[in-house]
Structure formats: C-alpha cells, structure tokens
Amino acid sequence: MIVPIEHYLILSALLFAIGAGGVIISRNLIIIFMSIELMLNAANLSIIAFSLMHNLMDGHVLVFIVMTVAAAEAAVGLAIIIMVYRKRDTINADKFNLMKR
Amino acid sequence: MEDRILTLVTFFPLIGAVLLLFVPKERDDSVKSIALIIAFITFLFSLMMYSMFDPVANGMQFEVNIPWISTFGISYHLGIDGISLLLIMLTTILSVIIMISSWNSIKTGVKGYFISMLMLETGMLGVFVSLDLFLFYVFWEAMLIPMYFIIGVWGGPRKIYAAIKFVLFTMFGSLLMLVALLYLMFMYHSFAGEYSFSILDLYKMPIPLGAQTYIFLAFALTFAIKVPIWPFHTWLPDAHVEAPTAGSVILAGVLLKMGTYGFVRICLPMFPEATLQFVPLISILALIGIIYGALVAMVQRDIKSLVAYSSVSHLGFVMLGMMALNVQGLEGSVLQMINHGISTGALFLIVGMLYERRHTRMIADFGGLAKSMPVFSTFFMIASLSSIGLPLTNGFVGEFLILLGVYKANPVYAIIGATGVILAACYMLWMLQRVIFGKITKPENEKLKDLDLREKIILIPLVILIFWIGIYPKPFLERIEPAVKNIVSIVNSSRTASEAGMSKGYKCVGDRCDTHTFTTGGK
Amino acid sequence: MDIKSAAIFFDILYPEIFLLAVGMFILVVGNVFKNRTLLAYLSLAGLVGALVLTFQQWNAPQSGFYGMVQIDNFSIFFNVIFLSAGIIATLMARDYLRAHGIERFEFYPLILFATVGMMIMASSADLIVIFLGLEIMSIPLYVMAGFFRNDPNSNESSVKYFIMGAFATAFLLYGIALIYGAAGTTDLRRIMTDLGYLVSHSGLFLYSGALLVLIGFGFKVAAVPFHMWVPDVYQGAPTPVTAYFSVAPKAAGFAAILRIFIYGLGGLNELSVIFWILAILTMSVGNLMAIFQTNIKRMLAYSSIAHAGYIMVALSVGGDGAVSASAFYLLAYTFFNLGGFAIVTLINSRSGSTAAIDEMKGMSVRHPFLAALLALFMFALAGFPPTAGFFGKFYLFSEAVKAGYIWLTVIAVMNSFVSVYYYLRVVVVAYFGKADEEFAPVSFKPAIWLVLVITAAGTLILGLLPQFGLQLAQMCMFSFK
Amino acid sequence: MEYSLYLIPLFPLVGFLINGLFIGKLNKKFVSFIACGAVGLSFFYSAHLFFELLSLPAEARAIEEILFVWIPSGQFNVNIGFLLDPLSIIMVMVVTGVSFLIHIYSIGYMHDDPGFSRYFTYLNLFVFSMLILVLANNYLLMFVGWEGVGLCSYLLIGFWFEKKSASDAGKKAFIVNRIGDFGFLLGLFIIFWQVGSLDFATVFEKAPAMFAVGGTLITAATLLLFLGATGKSAQIPLFVWLPDAMEGPTPVSALIHAATMVTAGVYMIARSNVLYMMAPTTLAVVAIVGMATAFFAGTIALAQNDIKRVLAYSTVSQLGYMFVACGVAAFGAGIFHLMTHSFFKALLFLGSGSVIHAMAGQQDMRYMGGLKKHLPATYWTFMVGTLAIAGIPLFSGFFSKDEILWKAFSSQYGSTWLWVFGVAAAAMTAFYMFRLVYLTFYGEGRMDSHAKEHLHESPKVMTIPLMLLAVLSIVGGYVGIPHVLGGINYFENFLEPVLHAGQNLPVATHVLTSGSYSTGTELLLMASSVILVLLSIILAWYLYRKNTDLSGKLRTSMSGLHKLLLGKYFVDELYGAVIIRPIVNGSLFLWKIVDVFLIDGLINGLAVVIGDISTGLRTVQTGRLRTYATIFLAGVVVLLLFVLLR
Amino acid sequence: MLLDTVIFYICAIFAVGGAVMMILQRNPVASVMFMIVSLIAQAVLYVQLSALFVGALLIIVYAGAILVLFLFVIMLLNLRGERFEEERPKLGLTTKYGLAIIFFFEIVIIIKQTVFTGSISQSPITVASDFGNVKPVAELLFTKYLFPFELTSILLLVAIVGAVLMAKKENNDKGEQI
C-alpha cells in the first residue's frame, strides 16, 4: 500500500465531477443516466478507499448495498426511459419541456 | 352570568352563522330574518352587559381566564373596560342596522353574505374583548376573512382589486405584529419565568427602551395601517368605494376602530416609553392625515370616496387626541371612535340608499335631491353636520375634547388640527350643495322615492345617538374615564420615571431590572 | 460476531412488516381479482392497521438491529404523518384513477412500499439504512409520477423526477462516503458521541459530507436551488400522486434531516448558516415563483417549496424546539395541503381538465360548500388564524424568535405576506367570478368526502385546539441524546 | 328663587320640534301660530324676568341656573347652564322682541312660499340657538349657540336651495364662520388651560390672577376670540359672507343678518370685557378693525344697486361701529348701538322686504322709484329707519352712534383718527341711505308696466311690525340719553355690574378716568358730526333728486373707482384666487399625484418589482433537465464554497 | 512499490479517460463501452485497495449486468440512429464545464485540507490478510448489516414491480390523453 489514499480520493472526486459534468452537458437520457451511475461509482471508490484507511470493512458492505441500489435504479430508470421513448419517440432530454415556468 | 356574558356576546353571532348553514339557500327571507334576529339578540345581550357594567369600577370587568394553549401560556382571557364596552355596543348596534340595510341590496349569495356578516361580527367583538394578545391576534386576523369576502363577492366593479388590497395591506402589518408578539412572549418568559400572553401581565413587564422601540414600531405599523394613518391609507378609499354599503359601514364604523383600539389597549400602556418617543411622529402624521384627508375629500367625485377620505381625516383626529396622552385627549379620542362609527356609518348608509335608487354615486349625477327627497336630505344633512362636528351633535364633543387635550400637550398641533374643523365644513357642505341643493338637472332625479319605513328605521337610531352623545355624553364619558385615567397614569408614571433615568417604574442596571414596583392601578 | 444476536428484533418492525405483507398480498392477488375497489380497501386496511400498530409503540422507545432501527416518539410521530398521508392519498386516488381509466392494481402496493421506505427513513439512526429507506421510498414514487402512462406530462414528470432524484442520490451518497471517511462509521449515534473528536480531526470532511447529505435530502424536501424538478413533476404527475408527493416524501426528507442534523450532527453549529441561507432562498423563490402560476398544481408545487422554507427557518435554529415545531408543522401541513389537493383532484377528475386555476370559476355558486373548504385550505396555507396553518407558523417562527433570529423571522413573515396574494387568487377565482360563469359539476364520491372531512377537521382542530397536538409534538423526541 | 331660565330657549325649541317633526303635515295657520306663539312666549317670559331682575338690587342681578353636566372629562367640566344678568336680559329682550315682530311679519311675507313650514321651523331653531348663545353661562355653551346660529343662517340663506347662488351663499357663510370658530375654539383652549374653567363667573373671577395683563397668552386668547367675532359679525377680513347672505328671504336678512346673529360677536366681546380689558393690544386691534370695516363697508355701500346689498354693507359698517366701541373699552356704548341698530336695521330690512314684496322680487334700485305713493306705510316707516341710521338727532341711532364717536375720541384707548373716520363713515351712511330712499321712493317709477300694476301696499301683518319697529327706532335711544344732553343714561347704569367688572380691575381703573374733556368738546363734536351728516344728505339729494345727470357723469368720470366699489373691492375674487383656487388645485394634486401616483404607485411599484423578480426567476425554469441539473450543481458548488470559506 | 504507483496511474488514466469519452460520445453504444472500460479500471483499483469481493462484484454486477442492461435497452429501442439537433443551450457549455471543474477543485481542496490525510498517506497500513475477502464481508453483511441487507431485497422487489409496470407494453391501456 504505497499509493496514498489521497490519490484515490482525488481520482474519485475527478470521476464524480466528470459524472456530474456529464449529467449537465449531455442531452441523451441514456448518457445522463450512465453519468449518474458513474457518480455512484466514484462515491463507491471513495468508500473503498476510506474502508482501507479506517481498516474497517463496513465500507465494503456499503458499496455492496450501493450496487444493489444502482441496479434497482437502473431497472426502473431504464423502464421509464423505455416508456417515454414509446410515447415521445425520443430520448433527447431537452425535448421534455412541455411543462415549464 | 358575569363570567359568561362576554363569551355569549362574542360568540352568539358565530352560533347564528353556523345555524344559517343549515337553512336552505333558496329561502332568502328566512336567512335574512334569522340573521337579523341573531344580530338583534346579540345586541340585547350587549345591552344586558352594558347594564351590568359598573361605570365607576377601575380595571377590567367580566374577566374570564381559561387556559387554552397552556404550553405557550395562551389562554382564553376576556374582559372589558369602558373603552371596549362602548366599542362593543357600537359593533352590536351597527350589526343590527346593517342587517336591515342589507335586506334589499343583497340579491345574490344571500346566505353566504349573512353568514359572513355574522362571522365578521364575532371577529370584531372578539378583538374588543380579548385580554390575551394571542387571542387578540387570532380575532384580528380571522376577521379579515369575512371582510375579504364581503368586499370581494358583493362589492363593486373593482372589488377584486379592492379586496386583495385590503387584505394585503392589513396582513402586511399584522405579520410584523406576529414577530413582535413572539418576541414579547419570550421576553416575558425571561422576565417571569413562564409564558403568558395576558395583556394585563404584559403591562407589568419592563422592556428595555431599545427593544420597546422595535416592538412598538411593529405593533404601531399594524395598527397604523388599520386606522389608517397617513400615508398607509390608500387601501381605504378603494375598499370603501368597492365594498357593499353594509361593508363600508362596518369597515368605517368598526374595523378602523380596531387600529385605534389597538393603540389604546396595547401600544400606549405596554410600551409607554416608546410611545412617548413617537408622539411627535404620530402626531404629525395624524395632522397630515387630518388636513390631507380633508383636502383630498374635497375634490372627490364619488360620494363614497369622499366619505372614505373624510374618515382618514377623522381618524387623524382620533390619533391626534390619543397622542395628547392626557385625559381629555384620550377620552375625546375614544369618544370620537364611537362618533365616527355612528356618523360615518350613517353617511355610508345614506349613500347606499342613494345608490340603490340611482346606481351611481357620482356627485355630478345628483343635485336638487332636497326637492325630490326631503326626508332623505334631512337625514343626510344631520349626518353630515355630525361629521362636521356641529355642537350638540356627537362629533363636536369628541373633536372638542381632542383638541382641548392636544392643546394642553402641544398648542401648535392643536392649532393645525383645528384647521381640520374648517376643512370638514368645506368638503361636506360643498358635497351637500352639489348633491341635495341646487336645481334638479337630471330627469332621473325628479321621481326618486323618498325614504321608506325600513330606511327610516335604519337611520333613526343613529340620529338619536348623534344627538344623545352630542347633548348628554356623560354616560359615555364616565364609563371611558376610569380606563383612560389608567392609561394616562401608566404613561405618565413612565414619563416621570424616564425623566428620572428609570424605565417603566423600574430601576434597571444594564439589561437587568430587579425592583418590581409597577402597578396597573390608576389613581 | 454472533449471528443469533439479541439485537435482532423483528417485533419492533411490525407496522412496516404488516404494510409490506399487505403490499405483497395485493401484488399476488392483484392479477386475479379484477375488483380494484376491493384492493383499494385492502391497502387502506393495511395502512390503517399499520397506523394502529404504530400507535401502540408510542412512548416506548426501542431499538434493534444493532441500533439501525430506532423506534421512538419521533419516528412514530412521523410514521403517523406518512400513514395518514398514505391513507388520504389512497382515498383520493381510487376515484381519480378510475375517472382517467388508469386504475391499475400496482398503484396500491407502490404507495404501501413507499410508505415503508419513509417509515424506515424516519426510524433509523444509520446513514446506510436511511439511504436505503430513501431509495425504497423514491423508486415507487418515480413510477407513480409516470403512472399516467399515456399522458406526456406524466411521462415527463417521471423522467425528470427520476433523473434528478438519481442525481441527488449520487450527491447524497458522496456525502455519506465523506462522512464515513471522516468517522469510519455511518452510525449516527457513534458520530454524535465522537463529534468533538471528529470535528477537530476531520472537521472539513464531516462538514462537506454533511452538506452533501443535506443537499441529497434538500432535494427531497425541495430546498432551493435543488427544487427545480418540483413544479414540473407535481404538475405532470397524477393529482393524488402529487398530493402525496407534496406531503409524504417531504415529511420523510425532513424526518431524515432532523434525525441527521439535529440529532446526529447537532453539534455542527456552522450548518445553521447553511440552513439559514437555504431557508431564505427556499421561502423566497417558492413564493415568488408561485405568484403568476396559472396551473393550480404548479402553484401548489411552488407553495410546497415555500412551506419547506418555513420549516427550515426552525431548522436553522436547531434544538428540540426545532424538532417539535417542524413535526407539528408537518402534521398540520399534511392536513391542509392534502385538503387543498383533494379539491384539485376533484376538479382534475373532470374530463378535459388541466387543473388550471381558472377552472375554479363559479365554484361558489355551484358547490358553495366545496368553495368554502377551498377557501379554508387556502387560508390555512396562507397562515390565517384560526387554522392549523397559522398556529404551525406561529410555532415555527417562535422558535426562530426565541433563538434571536429576528431578521430571519421577518423575512419569513414577509414571505408569507407575499404568499397571501397567490392563495387568495384561488379564492378570488372560486368566489369573485361573475355568477353566470358556469362551473362544470364535479362528481362527489364518498371517499373524497371522507378526505375533505378529515382534512378540514384536522386543519381546524390543530388551529383552534392545538394544545394536544402540541404536547404530542413536544414529546416527539429522539429516544436518547 | 326659581327663575326657570331654561324656559326662554325651551319655547322656540318646542316650536321647532313641533313644526319640524310634522313638517308638511300641518296647515299654515297652525304652523305660524306655533312658531310665533313660541317666540312670543319667550318674549313675554323674558320681559317678566326683566322686571324680576329690575326688582333686585343691582349687584344681585346675576342669576345662574345649571341644568345638567354636559361634558365631564377629568378636570374639565362643562355644564348646560344659563346666566341671566343685565347684559343677557337686554340681548334676550332684543332677540325675542325683534324675532317676534319678524315672525309675524314673515307670516305675510312668506305666505305663498311652498317652504312655509320649513321656514318657520328654521326660524324657531334660530331663535333657540340665539337664546342659547346669549343665555349661556359658559363659553362652550355660548359656542353651541354660536355655531347653532351659524347653522340656521346657513339653512336660511340657502332657504331657496334651488337657486345656486343661494346655496352657494349659505355654504360660504358657514365656512367663513367656521374660520372664525376655529379662532374661537383655540381661544377657549387657552382660557381653559390657564384658568381651569370655561364658566363665565369663574373665568372672570380668576382671569386677573391667572393671566398677566397685556401678556402674550391673554392677548392671543382675546385675539382668537375676536377672530371668532369677525367671522360671526362680518368684520374684516371675514365680512365677505354677509352681503351674499342677502340671498335668503328678506325677513331672515332682517332678523339674522342685521338684528341679532351678526351682533353676537359684539355681545361676546362685551361679555368678555374682563379679558379684553387685560389685553390692550387686542383692544387696539378691535378698534382699528372695527373702524376699518365701518369705513370700508361704507364705501362699498355707496355704489351698490341692490337694495338689500346696500343695507347689508351698511350692516357691516354699523357692526364696525360696535366693534370700535368695544375696542375703546366702551362696551356699554357698543351694546347700546347694538340694540338701537337691531331696531332700525330690522325696520329697514323689513321695509325693503315690503318693497321687494311689492316689486314681486325685484331688488335692483335702478328699476324702482316713486314708490312713496304706492307704499305709504312702508315709506314712512322706512324713512324713520333711515333717519335713525343716519344719526339724525332725536332718533335712536343718533344717541348710540354719537356715544360711540365720543368714546372713540375720548377714551384712553381712543384717538382722534378713530373719530375722524367714524364721522366720515357716518356721513357716508347718511349719503347712501338717502341715495337709497331717493332711488326707491322718489322720482319716476323705472319699473316696467306690468310690475307697476302689481304695486300694492303690504298686508297689515307686515306693516304693523314695521310700525312697531319704527316706534322702537325712535324711542329706543331714549334709554341711553348721554349726560351731556341732560340724560341719565339708564342703559349704561343698568349694564354697569356686568361691563364695569373689567373696568374695576385694579389694572384698568385708569380707563374710567377719561373725563378730562369738557362737555363743550363733547357737544362740539356732536354738532360737527350732525352737520356733516346733514351735508351728506343734501349731497345725496342733489345727486339723486336734483341733478340726476350729474350722478351719471360722476359715475363715468370715476369709472375706475366706481367699478372698484361696485365690485366690492374684488375681495371675493381675491380670496378666490389667493385661497380657494390654490386649495382646490392643491387638493387635486394631493389626490391624483400624491395619493394615486406616489403612495399607491410606490406600493404598486413594489408589487411590480416583486412580479418582475418572479418573472425573471421563472425564465430559469426552462423545463429542461440539463438546466435543472446545472442549477443543482451550481447550488452544490456555492454551498461547498461556504463550507470552505467558513 | 513503483509497480503499485504505475498500476494506479494507468488505471486512473483508463478510468478517467473512459469516463470522459463516455460523456462525450454521441453514440450511446460507444458510451456504454467506454463506461465498461472505466469500470474495469476502477475494479483494478478496488483490488489494489484490498477490496477483492466488491471489486469482483463491480465487474460482475456493474459491468456484467447493469451495463449490459443498458446495452439491451439501447438496442431494443434502436436508439443509435437518433440525432440530436443542436439547440443553443441557455447556459453556455463553458459555464457547465466550469461548474464541474470548480466542483472538482472544491473537493480536492477539502481532501487536501483535511487534517488526517497527511498523517496516514505516508505510513503504509497493515491490514488483515483476509481484508475484503468474501467471508468477512459476508459475516458483516449477515450480522451487523442484516437489516440493510433485508432492505435491499425490498428495494429490488419494488424496482421489479416498478420496472414491469413502466416498461410493460399494455394494449388495454385505455387512459385518455390530456
């Protein structure tokens, strides 16, 4: 264990920021969703790093649970995307602006 | 009976309103009759209360004090002194009168209208009987709602604007009052170690001048908007003009008095030092109101808004007299509250009768009514003269006492204020001249029916009161006097105390006040 | 570690388990029974049963599963709110769904599951469990928002809610990661105990983690600037669902916030500034945006944002008072807000309705009683006495004043002043329109009557005789400190 | 002994109530019977009281009766109470007496008017108010009467309310009076807060101790009261209402605007003589204002064509005389002139009323002439009045006017200038009165033929009061024949207990010691004024009888002056331009600009600003997910920044 | 020692590069592929952090299941063809990138400033040999974390119900359009 934990944390922050950037930049619902998944993963990476740092495996359980959550979200999220695509024939996030102001 | 009479008087109209809910809405006449009977019985109850009232006793009477929200020391605390007594009487009398006056003028939503009116009556009475600040606030706010509907549903063409303006103006102040109320609550807690909203308890609390100033301002702003003191008055003409006749009567007759009542009941005795600080400001605003209201009233084209602006002027007198902080000024001020209710109420009723006949209130549409409607014109004349303050009418006694008291406090104010007496004559007489005198120029005015019996019944009690108070005001004045003396003594003791470097009768070192020598009892 | 640890008590989870069981039962029999009404009653029975079970736990704090489940008065008070909201929403939903031809049996289990999620959120002292509770709550909500599958607005609502929700979840998770990093645990009790040490050693992690967690829940309670989804989602979702959204998840979010920030991280005084800022932003933006809305659902959405702001006023003060004041307010808010939504549901059940405010025109003539109730709820929302809205605000603001946050209170009060304008506008439309304006009749069903009666009674009773509710709210404390 | 003073005002009050409540339901006979009977009863009862009073020793002639407490407020206590003393009994007698005659006269004069019963109702109310005014035992009750008569004046001037000019005039009268009342009220405040009471007895007893002689307070108080008097008694600068008041029925002009109400100011000052004696500055002001008014109004009267306006300005002028008397501390002389004036001026007005009655409403003298033969009774009685007002010896006016002129000259407070102007005014009075007589009764009739046929003497019910008043105009002066002419001046002696209270003040004793002038001087002055008066009568005769062309020429050659006089110095126009228009325009400004534009604008502006913010915020709500997420992230960034910068 | 560092940087570059490429792709299929690249790189880092079990899970569950699900959906809906016409975004791209970058630096500052980082990153941590293995993690999962574990099952149930409800093609959906 030579690489400082700090590095992992910064890497995780970078991934999180990229994910966040992806959400706000992308127009494609699928890519937006994947960016969110990336953010979850980035958070996971931090948790793993912290686990090692604290020498506690609670973090691993946490990550396990997060993955389940991610899976559940993915299932529902993709179902929703399918539904809206059927209705609107697009997954361009910008098109979904019937309601505003 | 002693301890229930106030509850009875206050909530009887509400019971009536609930009762009305179960009357089928198609049966307009039963709705009207029931509402009238309820209002009348309330009036009888209030008469009973009047007869039970001990005119010479000092302090609150018929007190009731039942814990309500004990967590915050909030209780159902009622009680009246002479000031509230008269305002209650005014409210119950006017309520009966407006029930009759609305008999024919309200054609749609009759049931809702009378329910609102009865709820409004409870709200108004509640404000006058509350000795718990929280309860006071609740009634104060709750009363807005029926009034809002009365203006907004049964009002004139710009009713929505007027109704919303009315609520927003009033609400603006009262929300600040809420903050002050909360502040006061915690202040009392740190003073007495327990919560209490009882006005009587709060009288006893010493408040450092700095905090007092802010709390006073919050309360005063609320009341000032309600009164309304210039420059917070612009809601009034709109509300008056757009409200139905009965709404205007209640608005002018009672609602405006809540502001002045608030000053008398809360601001003066609770924050005497802050009051003393603000006497010049409020007096000057009141003076501006007197003259400004009169001048603007003079050039109005609509009779109702003329009367509305005249209210601004008259309420200026009330405030001016109050700020004299002596017995005459305050007593005149309280009496003038009643007087204004009677004479302006009568004027609004009269304008309403005119409106029912011609569906216009523009001065230019009238002229020469004295010929076609002599009885009407006589009543109009009497009400106007009372509004002008002619001796032997009620207006004179009030205005005279006010100016007398103000002269003692500050001659310059009295001199400026007295010009209002001249101006009142100007706008009222000019209006009378254009409305009831002169030739009949409009053919529509030739065949106007004179007052019928119902309308006479509405106006006669008011005319009797106009002369009664004008000729023999003693019964009224003697009931007001103990209460007024009480307030004056509180203010004066704080005046002498503050001159001696103390605060409200306490010796205060820094923020800590340790000697408790204050008493509410008057001399 | 002993698997048969005495820490595992399923009996303290009876209400949740009961709800789950009913939910699953409905799922199982849903495809068989075509009688949806029966299913609705079944789910109602489940909610009521859970309510009864929950009541039995009052004043008997218990904990289990290694402290991950905390049953205390706090959680029970909130559970009651969730269950009541669930009951009312179910009652509203049946007729609405039928009227729009979307009466699918999955709806009821979803409400039940979401409620379970909320209950878990309120009764846990562990960030992981709270996080899971949040997810269990959120996923049914995403689906319910899109329940009107043929309606593009509903679709959009679902997508927006889902994407923003997931986005917020990511921040929440990152916040939990940072807190975990700082504390080495997600157990709030331990964090609370070691707070002094943690602050001095890894304070910044703790703060930033707490902030991100706050943002995650701030999203659920619609704190500005994390509120952007609210109007769109509320407008698009089926009306009973919107009603449910406006109350239950918000209450759950606040329950979590209270548990985490008043209880666990209560020692982080600096957070108060954050709450202060959020409170002002939330109130002001919510109220300002609501002014010109023409759709009543959207207007109520902004209004719900503003109400979250009022609650945050108390949160910025912190302490026990804040807990009971917010709890009381949320309870009161449940009644009058759901009452308002019940009427909107009625309006919205008519075919062709888009829930525009103008659709209320002439209501007072056709349905005077309904109009009176509408006025009651609007006045309660605006905070007029003697409604629950007033006393709730009184209590909230009193906390702020008590702590000397006078200016914050003044701003809050000015905000409720602004709010008066738009609430009154609804009343204006319902009452002040010309008498000849035709109001298409609405069809009253017993369920909606029941809802109206319950909510109106709650609004008035909590306003006129708040003493009992107040005492309950003051007993609504965390089990240990 | 019980005097039941309240009965005096009660009778007319009852008359008012009966006629007023049943207005339009009673027949004319009954109405007139009630109205006249009420006033008659008052008159006879007060006559009875007069003799009761005479039977008392002089120093006991002050009877005070209190009915009930009116306004009690702290240390302020005012009663409804009456005071009968020599001063008030004289006023009561004059008021009831003249009123009684005029009531009777009115039966004839108003016979065909549709507002007959309304007229008598108002008239009774007026008598009631006037009696309250003169009988009050305190300033506030006096003020009640004071305003009450103002109200009646308003109602009666505007009696023919359909005429715009009439209701205008009524309004003007009321408002101008109100300006005076404003001063009156403030005066009362000073008195009350200094003395602690408003009762006459207490005030006059305590005032010397409470006020410094000549001090600011007493000067201010008396000046303010005098402001009230100028309003009521039509003195400069508030005289403008009186000429317009002639829009009312002529008997009203006679009663209210000549005989009784307008003299209230004089009465009030005489009543307050104690206070005025303590304020020499005020006395000087009163004298100067009075003289200026007398002179000024006289000049206006020279050029008027309306018969009633001439009389109106003459009233203003004569009232000026009374104030001069008060101003030189000769209160008795003032009251004396008040009494005689009320006789002859009532006579003149009623006479002019008879003329107008005969001329079917025509009031312009340019269309009259030669009425002497048509209206003999009117002519003769009118002539008596004219001689009395002109100050021809042996007529009442001579005695009273001469006493004023003498006091103006001789009193400590008087001066030669006052006398000079006084005599000039007297000469003018004689001139315009004879001008009036010549234009009206002499020469050729200038009316059209229709009107000529209509001419007739008035009925008995009108002429008999004229005759009675004519008698009074002659003999009324004999109660006050000055010592210099061998009289004993009963009048002054009778009033002495009241009026000399002030002069008995230690501070004011020197006033009485004015007898440093010889009787010769007095006689000389008297003679010179009589000669001047006679000369001006001759001038009038020359201009309007002998050489009528000359008056026309004179008019054209001095057209500027004539226009100025005819236009009453354009005071009304001046007031209109300087006071009324600015106030009206200012009020419009306040309403339209301050109220609607500024205050409401400010509030609406605030609402607009809030609305704009709202609209601005709403543009952010684009409905796009990306925007939402961006703002979310921005929020996170900003809040994290807070944490970092903590 | 050096190897660790090299592996870290290589993985880091892959993880970040994959992530960046993922969000910049127009084609969702390529996006998924880059995401998988990033995830695998992260899995290596997990292993490097002694988290064998979750590292394996990441590959199996995330890359293997979740992302394949994405891929399925993309294929199912045939989304590859969709062109997104350029709309001028309200907020400029720079702002958005800027926000993300600021956010990153904020977190970096937070990490850097936190007191304890300096102290632990220098000294190597000695951990138990089975740290992060299946058994100890499983022990935790079924004892201390039993309750969350149970909850995940509810979550999955809910997700299934929701997904079915949403994605199910239902012909008898007779709901009216608003």
XYZ file of N, CA, C and O in Angstrom, chain C residues 32 40 64 75 82 88 102 126 134 158 162 194 201 214 218 220 251 304 307 315 317 332 363 424 436 445 448 472:
112
model
N -55.414 -11.556 -10.057
C -56.565 -12.451 -10.029
C -57.849 -11.658 -9.850
O -58.780 -11.759 -10.622
N -58.210 -1.483 -3.203
C -58.026 -0.180 -2.562
C -58.364 -0.291 -1.087
O -57.621 0.198 -0.224
N -33.169 -1.735 17.715
C -32.833 -3.095 17.345
C -31.900 -3.108 16.160
O -31.551 -2.044 15.611
N -39.942 8.913 15.550
C -40.255 8.121 14.361
C -41.751 7.841 14.307
O -42.356 7.859 13.230
N -46.819 9.889 7.692
C -46.725 9.152 6.416
C -47.977 8.316 6.185
O -48.536 8.303 5.090
N -54.905 9.119 3.029
C -55.646 10.155 2.305
C -55.378 10.045 0.809
O -56.299 10.146 -0.016
N -57.033 4.611 -15.550
C -55.687 4.075 -15.311
C -55.654 3.345 -13.986
O -54.667 3.373 -13.267
N -28.972 5.170 11.211
C -27.794 4.790 10.465
C -27.926 5.307 9.043
O -28.960 5.144 8.392
N -34.610 5.808 1.792
C -34.853 6.811 0.772
C -35.088 6.178 -0.582
O -35.998 6.561 -1.322
N -42.208 11.810 -14.692
C -41.492 10.638 -14.212
C -40.011 10.730 -14.552
O -39.149 10.509 -13.699
N -37.076 11.113 -11.911
C -36.112 10.030 -11.784
C -34.683 10.532 -11.967
O -33.812 10.263 -11.148
N -18.786 10.920 19.179
C -17.402 11.315 18.915
C -17.301 12.663 18.221
O -16.246 13.013 17.723
N -10.488 16.562 14.218
C -9.551 15.811 13.383
C -9.894 15.816 11.908
O -9.006 15.863 11.070
N -27.052 16.800 3.217
C -28.141 17.768 3.319
C -28.708 18.079 1.943
O -29.919 18.170 1.750
N -32.206 17.719 0.863
C -32.771 19.001 0.429
C -33.506 18.832 -0.884
O -34.540 19.465 -1.121
N -35.140 16.190 -1.736
C -36.448 15.565 -1.466
C -37.434 16.569 -0.881
O -38.619 16.526 -1.184
N -42.124 15.128 4.208
C -42.042 14.845 5.635
C -40.921 13.851 5.902
O -40.159 13.987 6.872
N -45.516 24.482 -1.966
C -44.920 23.469 -1.084
C -43.433 23.748 -0.903
O -42.879 23.479 0.162
N -43.302 26.299 1.776
C -43.553 25.757 3.107
C -42.337 25.027 3.648
O -42.054 25.084 4.851
N -35.281 24.912 11.463
C -34.095 24.059 11.436
C -32.831 24.874 11.635
O -31.874 24.396 12.235
N -32.424 27.091 13.533
C -32.256 27.325 14.960
C -31.712 26.080 15.637
O -30.805 26.155 16.463
N -49.659 19.496 10.584
C -50.702 20.442 10.177
C -50.725 20.563 8.664
O -51.779 20.524 8.026
N -67.271 28.221 -8.850
C -67.400 27.116 -7.906
C -68.328 27.478 -6.752
O -69.143 26.671 -6.302
N -54.886 33.800 -2.139
C -56.162 34.494 -2.258
C -56.662 34.497 -3.688
O -57.853 34.540 -3.938
N -72.645 34.189 -13.467
C -73.102 33.428 -14.618
C -72.039 32.470 -15.138
O -72.307 31.660 -16.016
N -67.616 11.508 -4.568
C -67.678 10.129 -4.148
C -67.469 10.125 -2.647
O -66.860 11.044 -2.100
N -63.927 10.859 -1.339
C -63.397 12.220 -1.354
C -64.044 13.051 -0.246
O -63.415 13.904 0.359
N -48.067 16.438 21.903
C -47.506 15.276 21.203
C -46.222 15.681 20.496
O -45.210 14.981 20.561
